[in-house]
CSV table of C-alpha atoms in Angstrom, one decimal:
chain,number,residue,atom,x,y,z
A,1,UNK,CA,-82.2,-37.7,-0.6
A,2,UNK,CA,-80.0,-40.8,-0.1
A,3,UNK,CA,-76.9,-38.7,-1.4
A,4,UNK,CA,-77.7,-36.0,1.1
A,5,UNK,CA,-77.9,-38.5,4.0
A,6,UNK,CA,-74.6,-40.1,3.1
A,7,UNK,CA,-72.8,-36.7,3.1
A,8,UNK,CA,-74.3,-35.9,6.5
A,9,UNK,CA,-73.1,-39.3,7.9
A,10,UNK,CA,-69.6,-38.5,6.5
A,11,UNK,CA,-69.4,-34.9,8.0
A,12,UNK,CA,-68.1,-35.9,11.4
A,13,UNK,CA,-65.3,-37.9,9.8
A,14,UNK,CA,-64.3,-35.1,7.5
A,15,UNK,CA,-64.2,-32.7,10.5
A,16,UNK,CA,-62.0,-35.0,12.4
A,17,UNK,CA,-59.6,-35.4,9.5
A,18,UNK,CA,-59.4,-31.6,9.1
A,19,UNK,CA,-58.6,-31.3,12.8
A,20,UNK,CA,-55.8,-33.8,12.5
A,21,UNK,CA,-54.3,-32.0,9.5
A,22,UNK,CA,-54.5,-28.7,11.3
A,23,UNK,CA,-52.7,-30.0,14.3
A,24,UNK,CA,-50.0,-31.6,12.2
A,25,UNK,CA,-49.2,-28.3,10.4
A,26,UNK,CA,-46.3,-26.5,12.1
A,27,UNK,CA,-47.0,-22.9,13.3
A,28,UNK,CA,-45.5,-20.1,11.1
A,29,UNK,CA,-41.9,-19.2,11.8
A,30,UNK,CA,-41.3,-16.1,14.0
A,31,UNK,CA,-39.9,-13.1,12.3
A,32,UNK,CA,-36.1,-12.9,12.2
A,33,UNK,CA,-34.4,-11.0,15.0
A,34,UNK,CA,-32.6,-7.8,14.0
A,35,UNK,CA,-28.8,-8.3,13.5
A,36,UNK,CA,-26.7,-7.3,16.5
A,37,UNK,CA,-24.1,-4.7,15.4
A,38,UNK,CA,-20.6,-5.3,16.6
A,39,UNK,CA,-17.0,-5.4,15.5
A,40,UNK,CA,-16.2,-6.8,12.0
A,41,UNK,CA,-15.9,-10.6,11.7
A,42,UNK,CA,-12.3,-11.6,11.9
A,43,UNK,CA,-12.3,-12.8,8.3
A,44,UNK,CA,-13.8,-9.6,6.8
A,45,UNK,CA,-11.4,-7.4,4.7
A,46,UNK,CA,-11.6,-4.0,6.3
A,47,UNK,CA,-9.1,-1.2,5.2
A,48,UNK,CA,-6.2,-1.2,7.7
A,49,UNK,CA,-6.8,2.5,8.4
A,50,UNK,CA,-10.4,1.6,9.5
A,51,UNK,CA,-9.7,-1.8,11.1
A,52,UNK,CA,-7.5,-0.2,13.8
A,53,UNK,CA,-7.5,-2.4,16.9
A,54,UNK,CA,-9.8,-5.0,15.1
A,55,UNK,CA,-8.2,-8.0,13.6
A,56,UNK,CA,-8.1,-10.0,10.4
A,57,UNK,CA,-7.3,-13.7,11.0
A,58,UNK,CA,-5.9,-12.5,14.3
A,59,UNK,CA,-3.7,-9.8,12.7
A,60,UNK,CA,-4.3,-6.4,14.2
A,61,UNK,CA,-5.2,-3.5,11.9
A,62,UNK,CA,-3.9,0.1,11.8
A,63,UNK,CA,-0.8,1.1,9.9
A,64,UNK,CA,1.5,1.0,12.9
A,65,UNK,CA,1.7,-1.0,16.1
A,66,UNK,CA,-1.1,-0.9,18.6
A,67,UNK,CA,-3.8,-0.5,15.9
A,68,UNK,CA,-2.7,3.1,15.3
A,69,UNK,CA,-2.4,5.0,12.0
A,70,UNK,CA,0.4,7.1,13.5
A,71,UNK,CA,4.0,6.0,14.2
A,72,UNK,CA,4.9,5.5,17.8
A,73,UNK,CA,7.0,8.2,19.5
A,74,UNK,CA,10.4,6.6,19.0
A,75,UNK,CA,9.8,5.9,15.3
A,76,UNK,CA,8.4,9.3,14.8
A,77,UNK,CA,11.7,10.8,16.2
A,78,UNK,CA,13.7,8.6,13.9
A,79,UNK,CA,11.7,9.7,10.9
A,80,UNK,CA,12.0,13.4,11.8
A,81,UNK,CA,15.8,13.1,12.3
A,82,UNK,CA,16.2,11.6,8.8
A,83,UNK,CA,13.8,14.1,7.4
A,84,UNK,CA,15.9,16.9,8.8
A,85,UNK,CA,19.0,15.6,7.1
A,86,UNK,CA,17.5,15.8,3.5
A,87,UNK,CA,19.5,18.6,1.8
A,88,UNK,CA,21.0,19.5,-1.6
A,89,UNK,CA,24.1,17.3,-2.4
A,90,UNK,CA,26.4,17.3,-5.4
A,91,UNK,CA,27.1,14.2,-7.4
A,92,UNK,CA,29.8,13.1,-5.0
A,93,UNK,CA,27.4,13.3,-2.0
A,94,UNK,CA,28.8,16.5,-0.6
A,95,UNK,CA,26.5,19.2,0.6
A,96,UNK,CA,26.3,22.1,-1.9
A,97,UNK,CA,24.1,25.1,-2.3
A,98,UNK,CA,24.0,24.2,-6.0
A,99,UNK,CA,23.2,20.5,-5.4
A,100,UNK,CA,20.0,18.5,-5.6
A,101,UNK,CA,18.1,15.8,-3.8
A,102,UNK,CA,16.2,13.1,-5.6
A,103,UNK,CA,12.7,11.7,-4.8
A,104,UNK,CA,12.7,8.4,-6.6
A,105,UNK,CA,10.0,5.8,-7.3
A,106,UNK,CA,10.5,2.1,-7.6
A,107,UNK,CA,8.1,-0.7,-8.5
A,108,UNK,CA,6.5,-2.4,-11.5
A,109,UNK,CA,4.0,-1.3,-14.1
A,110,UNK,CA,1.3,0.0,-11.7
A,111,UNK,CA,3.8,2.2,-10.0
A,112,UNK,CA,5.2,3.8,-13.2
A,113,UNK,CA,1.7,4.5,-14.5
A,114,UNK,CA,0.8,6.2,-11.2
A,115,UNK,CA,4.1,8.1,-10.8
A,116,UNK,CA,4.7,9.2,-14.4
A,117,UNK,CA,3.5,7.2,-17.4
A,118,UNK,CA,3.4,3.7,-18.9
A,119,UNK,CA,6.4,4.8,-21.0
A,120,UNK,CA,8.3,5.3,-17.7
A,121,UNK,CA,9.9,8.6,-18.6
A,122,UNK,CA,8.8,12.2,-19.2
A,123,UNK,CA,6.7,13.7,-20.6
A,124,UNK,CA,4.6,12.3,-17.8
A,125,UNK,CA,0.8,12.1,-18.1
A,126,UNK,CA,-0.8,15.2,-16.6
A,127,UNK,CA,-2.9,13.2,-14.1
A,128,UNK,CA,0.1,11.3,-12.5
A,129,UNK,CA,2.2,12.4,-9.6
A,130,UNK,CA,4.9,13.9,-11.7
A,131,UNK,CA,2.4,15.3,-14.2
A,132,UNK,CA,0.5,17.0,-11.4
A,133,UNK,CA,3.7,18.2,-9.6
A,134,UNK,CA,5.4,19.7,-12.7
A,135,UNK,CA,3.1,22.8,-13.1
A,136,UNK,CA,2.4,23.2,-9.3
A,137,UNK,CA,4.1,26.4,-8.1
A,138,UNK,CA,4.0,25.2,-4.5
A,139,UNK,CA,6.2,22.2,-5.3
A,140,UNK,CA,9.9,22.6,-4.8
A,141,UNK,CA,11.5,22.5,-8.3
A,142,UNK,CA,14.7,24.2,-7.2
A,143,UNK,CA,16.5,21.7,-5.0
A,144,UNK,CA,14.3,18.6,-5.4
A,145,UNK,CA,14.2,16.4,-8.6
A,146,UNK,CA,11.4,13.9,-8.9
A,147,UNK,CA,12.5,10.8,-10.9
A,148,UNK,CA,10.6,7.8,-12.0
A,149,UNK,CA,12.6,4.6,-11.5
A,150,UNK,CA,9.6,2.2,-11.6
A,151,UNK,CA,9.5,-0.2,-14.6
A,152,UNK,CA,6.8,-1.0,-17.1
A,153,UNK,CA,7.4,-4.8,-16.9
A,154,UNK,CA,6.5,-7.3,-14.3
A,155,UNK,CA,9.3,-6.3,-11.9
A,156,UNK,CA,7.8,-7.2,-8.6
A,157,UNK,CA,9.6,-7.1,-5.3
A,158,UNK,CA,11.9,-9.9,-6.2
A,159,UNK,CA,13.3,-7.8,-9.1
A,160,UNK,CA,14.5,-5.2,-6.6
A,161,UNK,CA,15.8,-7.5,-3.9
A,162,UNK,CA,19.5,-7.4,-4.9
A,163,UNK,CA,21.7,-4.4,-5.0
A,164,UNK,CA,23.1,-5.8,-8.3
A,165,UNK,CA,19.7,-6.0,-9.9
A,166,UNK,CA,19.7,-4.6,-13.5
A,167,UNK,CA,16.8,-2.3,-12.4
A,168,UNK,CA,19.3,-0.2,-10.4
A,169,UNK,CA,21.7,0.0,-13.3
A,170,UNK,CA,18.8,1.1,-15.6
A,171,UNK,CA,17.9,3.9,-13.2
A,172,UNK,CA,21.5,5.0,-12.9
A,173,UNK,CA,22.2,5.1,-16.6
A,174,UNK,CA,18.8,5.8,-18.0
A,175,UNK,CA,17.2,8.1,-15.4
A,176,UNK,CA,19.8,9.8,-13.2
A,177,UNK,CA,22.8,10.3,-15.5
A,178,UNK,CA,20.9,12.0,-18.3
A,179,UNK,CA,19.7,14.6,-15.7
A,180,UNK,CA,23.2,15.2,-14.4
A,181,UNK,CA,22.4,13.3,-11.2
A,182,UNK,CA,24.0,10.5,-9.4
A,183,UNK,CA,23.0,7.7,-7.0
A,184,UNK,CA,24.5,9.8,-4.2
A,185,UNK,CA,21.7,12.3,-4.5
A,186,UNK,CA,18.9,9.8,-4.0
A,187,UNK,CA,17.6,10.6,-0.5
A,188,UNK,CA,13.9,9.7,-0.6
A,189,UNK,CA,12.1,6.7,-2.2
A,190,UNK,CA,8.5,5.8,-2.7
A,191,UNK,CA,8.0,2.1,-3.4
A,192,UNK,CA,4.9,0.2,-4.4
A,193,UNK,CA,6.1,-3.4,-4.2
A,194,UNK,CA,4.2,-6.7,-4.5
A,195,UNK,CA,4.7,-10.4,-5.3
A,196,UNK,CA,3.0,-11.5,-8.4
A,197,UNK,CA,1.0,-14.8,-8.8
A,198,UNK,CA,0.6,-15.5,-5.1
A,199,UNK,CA,-0.6,-18.9,-3.9
A,200,UNK,CA,-1.3,-19.0,-0.2
A,201,UNK,CA,-3.4,-16.5,1.8
A,202,UNK,CA,-3.7,-15.9,5.5
A,203,UNK,CA,-3.9,-17.5,8.0
A,204,UNK,CA,-1.5,-20.0,6.5
A,205,UNK,CA,2.0,-19.8,8.0
A,206,UNK,CA,3.2,-19.9,4.4
A,207,UNK,CA,1.0,-17.0,3.3
A,208,UNK,CA,2.4,-14.9,0.5
A,209,UNK,CA,2.1,-11.9,2.8
A,210,UNK,CA,5.0,-13.3,4.8
A,211,UNK,CA,6.9,-13.9,1.6
A,212,UNK,CA,6.4,-10.4,0.4
A,213,UNK,CA,7.6,-9.0,3.8
A,214,UNK,CA,10.8,-11.0,3.4
A,215,UNK,CA,11.3,-9.6,-0.1
A,216,UNK,CA,10.6,-6.1,1.0
A,217,UNK,CA,13.3,-6.5,3.8
A,218,UNK,CA,15.8,-7.5,1.1
A,219,UNK,CA,14.8,-4.6,-1.1
A,220,UNK,CA,15.3,-2.1,1.8
A,221,UNK,CA,18.8,-3.5,2.4
A,222,UNK,CA,19.6,-3.3,-1.3
A,223,UNK,CA,18.4,0.3,-1.5
A,224,UNK,CA,20.7,1.3,1.4
A,225,UNK,CA,23.6,-0.3,-0.4
A,226,UNK,CA,22.8,1.2,-3.7
A,227,UNK,CA,22.0,4.7,-2.4
A,228,UNK,CA,24.4,5.6,0.4
A,229,UNK,CA,22.7,8.9,1.3
A,230,UNK,CA,19.2,7.5,1.3
A,231,UNK,CA,17.2,8.7,4.4
A,232,UNK,CA,13.6,7.7,4.1
A,233,UNK,CA,11.6,5.0,2.2
A,234,UNK,CA,7.8,5.4,2.0
A,235,UNK,CA,5.9,2.2,1.2
A,236,UNK,CA,2.4,1.8,-0.3
A,237,UNK,CA,0.6,-1.5,-0.8
A,238,UNK,CA,-1.5,-2.6,-3.7
A,239,UNK,CA,-4.8,-1.2,-4.9
A,240,UNK,CA,-8.1,-3.1,-4.6
A,241,UNK,CA,-8.1,-6.2,-6.8
A,242,UNK,CA,-11.6,-7.5,-6.5
A,243,UNK,CA,-12.3,-6.8,-10.2
A,244,UNK,CA,-9.2,-8.7,-11.3
A,245,UNK,CA,-9.4,-11.4,-13.9
A,246,UNK,CA,-5.8,-12.4,-13.7
A,247,UNK,CA,-3.5,-14.2,-11.2
A,248,UNK,CA,-1.2,-11.2,-10.7
A,249,UNK,CA,-2.5,-10.5,-7.2
A,250,UNK,CA,-6.2,-10.9,-6.9
A,251,UNK,CA,-8.1,-10.7,-3.6
A,252,UNK,CA,-7.5,-11.5,-0.9
A,253,UNK,CA,-3.8,-11.2,-1.7
A,254,UNK,CA,-3.9,-7.5,-2.7
A,255,UNK,CA,-5.5,-6.7,0.7
A,256,UNK,CA,-3.1,-9.0,2.6
A,257,UNK,CA,-0.1,-7.3,1.1
A,258,UNK,CA,-1.0,-4.3,3.3
A,259,UNK,CA,-0.2,-6.5,6.3
A,260,UNK,CA,3.2,-7.3,4.7
A,261,UNK,CA,4.1,-3.6,4.6
A,262,UNK,CA,2.8,-3.2,8.2
A,263,UNK,CA,4.9,-6.1,9.4
A,264,UNK,CA,8.0,-4.7,7.8
A,265,UNK,CA,7.6,-1.4,9.5
A,266,UNK,CA,6.8,-3.0,12.8
A,267,UNK,CA,9.9,-5.3,12.4
A,268,UNK,CA,12.1,-2.2,12.2
A,269,UNK,CA,10.5,-0.6,15.2
A,270,UNK,CA,10.8,-3.7,17.3
A,271,UNK,CA,14.4,-4.3,16.3
A,272,UNK,CA,15.4,-0.8,17.2
A,273,UNK,CA,13.8,-1.3,20.6
A,274,UNK,CA,16.1,-4.3,21.2
A,275,UNK,CA,14.3,-7.3,19.8
A,276,UNK,CA,16.1,-9.7,17.5
A,277,UNK,CA,15.6,-9.1,13.8
A,278,UNK,CA,12.3,-10.5,12.5
A,279,UNK,CA,12.9,-14.0,11.1
A,280,UNK,CA,11.0,-13.2,7.9
A,281,UNK,CA,12.1,-9.6,7.3
A,282,UNK,CA,15.7,-9.7,8.5
A,283,UNK,CA,17.7,-6.8,10.0
A,284,UNK,CA,16.6,-3.3,9.2
A,285,UNK,CA,18.8,-1.5,11.7
A,286,UNK,CA,19.1,2.1,10.6
A,287,UNK,CA,21.7,3.0,13.2
A,288,UNK,CA,24.1,0.4,11.7
A,289,UNK,CA,23.1,1.7,8.3
A,290,UNK,CA,21.7,-1.7,7.3
A,291,UNK,CA,18.5,-0.1,6.0
A,292,UNK,CA,16.9,3.3,5.7
A,293,UNK,CA,14.1,4.4,8.0
A,294,UNK,CA,10.9,3.0,6.5
A,295,UNK,CA,7.3,4.3,7.0
A,296,UNK,CA,3.9,4.3,5.2
A,297,UNK,CA,3.2,6.4,2.2
A,298,UNK,CA,-0.4,6.7,1.1
A,299,UNK,CA,-2.5,3.6,2.0
A,300,UNK,CA,-4.4,2.8,-1.2
A,301,UNK,CA,-6.6,-0.2,-0.6
A,302,UNK,CA,-10.4,0.2,-0.3
A,303,UNK,CA,-13.0,-2.5,-0.6
A,304,UNK,CA,-14.4,-1.7,-4.0
A,305,UNK,CA,-17.3,0.7,-4.0
A,306,UNK,CA,-17.6,0.6,-0.2
A,307,UNK,CA,-16.1,3.9,0.8
A,308,UNK,CA,-13.4,4.0,3.5
A,309,UNK,CA,-13.9,6.4,6.4
A,310,UNK,CA,-12.0,9.0,4.4
A,311,UNK,CA,-14.1,8.5,1.3
A,312,UNK,CA,-11.7,6.5,-0.9
A,313,UNK,CA,-13.3,3.8,-3.0
A,314,UNK,CA,-12.5,1.9,-6.2
A,315,UNK,CA,-14.9,1.5,-9.1
A,316,UNK,CA,-14.6,-0.9,-12.0
A,317,UNK,CA,-13.9,2.1,-14.3
A,318,UNK,CA,-10.7,2.8,-12.3
A,319,UNK,CA,-9.2,-0.3,-13.9
A,320,UNK,CA,-8.4,-1.6,-17.4
A,321,UNK,CA,-10.0,-4.7,-18.9
A,322,UNK,CA,-7.9,-7.0,-16.7
A,323,UNK,CA,-9.5,-5.5,-13.5
A,324,UNK,CA,-6.0,-5.1,-12.1
A,325,UNK,CA,-4.1,-2.4,-14.0
A,326,UNK,CA,-5.3,1.1,-13.2
A,327,UNK,CA,-7.0,3.0,-15.9
A,328,UNK,CA,-6.6,6.7,-16.4
A,329,UNK,CA,-9.2,7.3,-13.7
A,330,UNK,CA,-7.3,5.0,-11.3
A,331,UNK,CA,-3.9,6.5,-12.2
A,332,UNK,CA,-5.4,10.0,-11.6
A,333,UNK,CA,-6.7,8.9,-8.2
A,334,UNK,CA,-3.3,7.6,-7.0
A,335,UNK,CA,-1.5,10.5,-8.6
A,336,UNK,CA,-3.6,13.0,-6.6
A,337,UNK,CA,-3.3,10.9,-3.4
A,338,UNK,CA,0.5,10.9,-3.7
A,339,UNK,CA,0.7,14.7,-4.4
A,340,UNK,CA,-1.6,15.4,-1.4
A,341,UNK,CA,0.5,13.1,0.8
A,342,UNK,CA,3.8,14.7,-0.1
A,343,UNK,CA,2.4,18.2,0.3
A,344,UNK,CA,0.8,17.7,3.6
A,345,UNK,CA,2.6,15.0,5.6
A,346,UNK,CA,4.6,16.1,8.5
A,347,UNK,CA,7.5,14.0,7.2
A,348,UNK,CA,7.5,15.4,3.7
A,349,UNK,CA,6.1,18.8,3.3
A,350,UNK,CA,9.2,20.7,4.6
A,351,UNK,CA,11.3,19.3,1.7
A,352,UNK,CA,8.6,18.9,-0.9
A,353,UNK,CA,6.9,22.3,-0.7
A,354,UNK,CA,8.5,25.6,-1.4
A,355,UNK,CA,9.3,28.0,1.4
A,356,UNK,CA,9.4,25.3,4.1
A,357,UNK,CA,12.2,24.5,6.6
A,358,UNK,CA,12.6,21.1,8.2
A,359,UNK,CA,14.7,22.3,11.1
């Protein structure tokens, strides 16, 4: 009975302690508020074709000025004027009903694998651009000749920046001459150019995207010197590199190289409107024949397995072991994108597809 009495005497004290502990315990946290949907954060990598008027580190999206994926009216007119001048020429550059015009690719290993093959010359793999175009009866095989000038080595934009580069001599003697063609017949070029082993990303003023833009400007002037009848250059930026295990051009550099291409095209548009040449890109005046008219080819970047609005995405199986070089699946994806682009674009179909007239 004594033990019972002691427990009864202690009960009020125990109750008081319980009350103190209960008051000291914080209330449960409220449930999290639902996220507010809005425009992408400025540092989020969004495909340029979907970013549009949004920004990435203050840089507006879209392929062309104003966050648009279409060229402005003045550039559209310039492109169409050059498109309409593509015609069969003989080896001297004179118009001839028996002549040809050349659609040429330039770039490094990725470009040659997507355009023809790792071996750089025919027979081209069936899933590449040239491999797909060869048996296609709708493709113009009469007056147009598709030639792969891209190289299998690490020839990035710097390797094409001078008109005296050995790359151009290789194309002349190893690609054009064996087909009975000359540099005078090269009138259209597709280029996939990058700068390997980049160091600085945006928003740095020294970002490698600016450096690449400068190199592309040099390449365009070299192309105009080397190919006097060149009318149009279509540019594509790199594929997704989020799986990359090398320093060739991992993310975010692969994504940011799309801005380099965009800036080059914008620089030409602004210069032709009267602005001084861009300090990074240099003069691209096509009236003075300093450079050809430049525009976008297929835009190829997508954020991994997150589909773009048009459905394009990149899986790990689209790349080789290094996560950067396209596998057969990746080459096939680009080869098909290129073929569809040339067959359907307003700026290409009239000279790429049979039975069309540009005029």
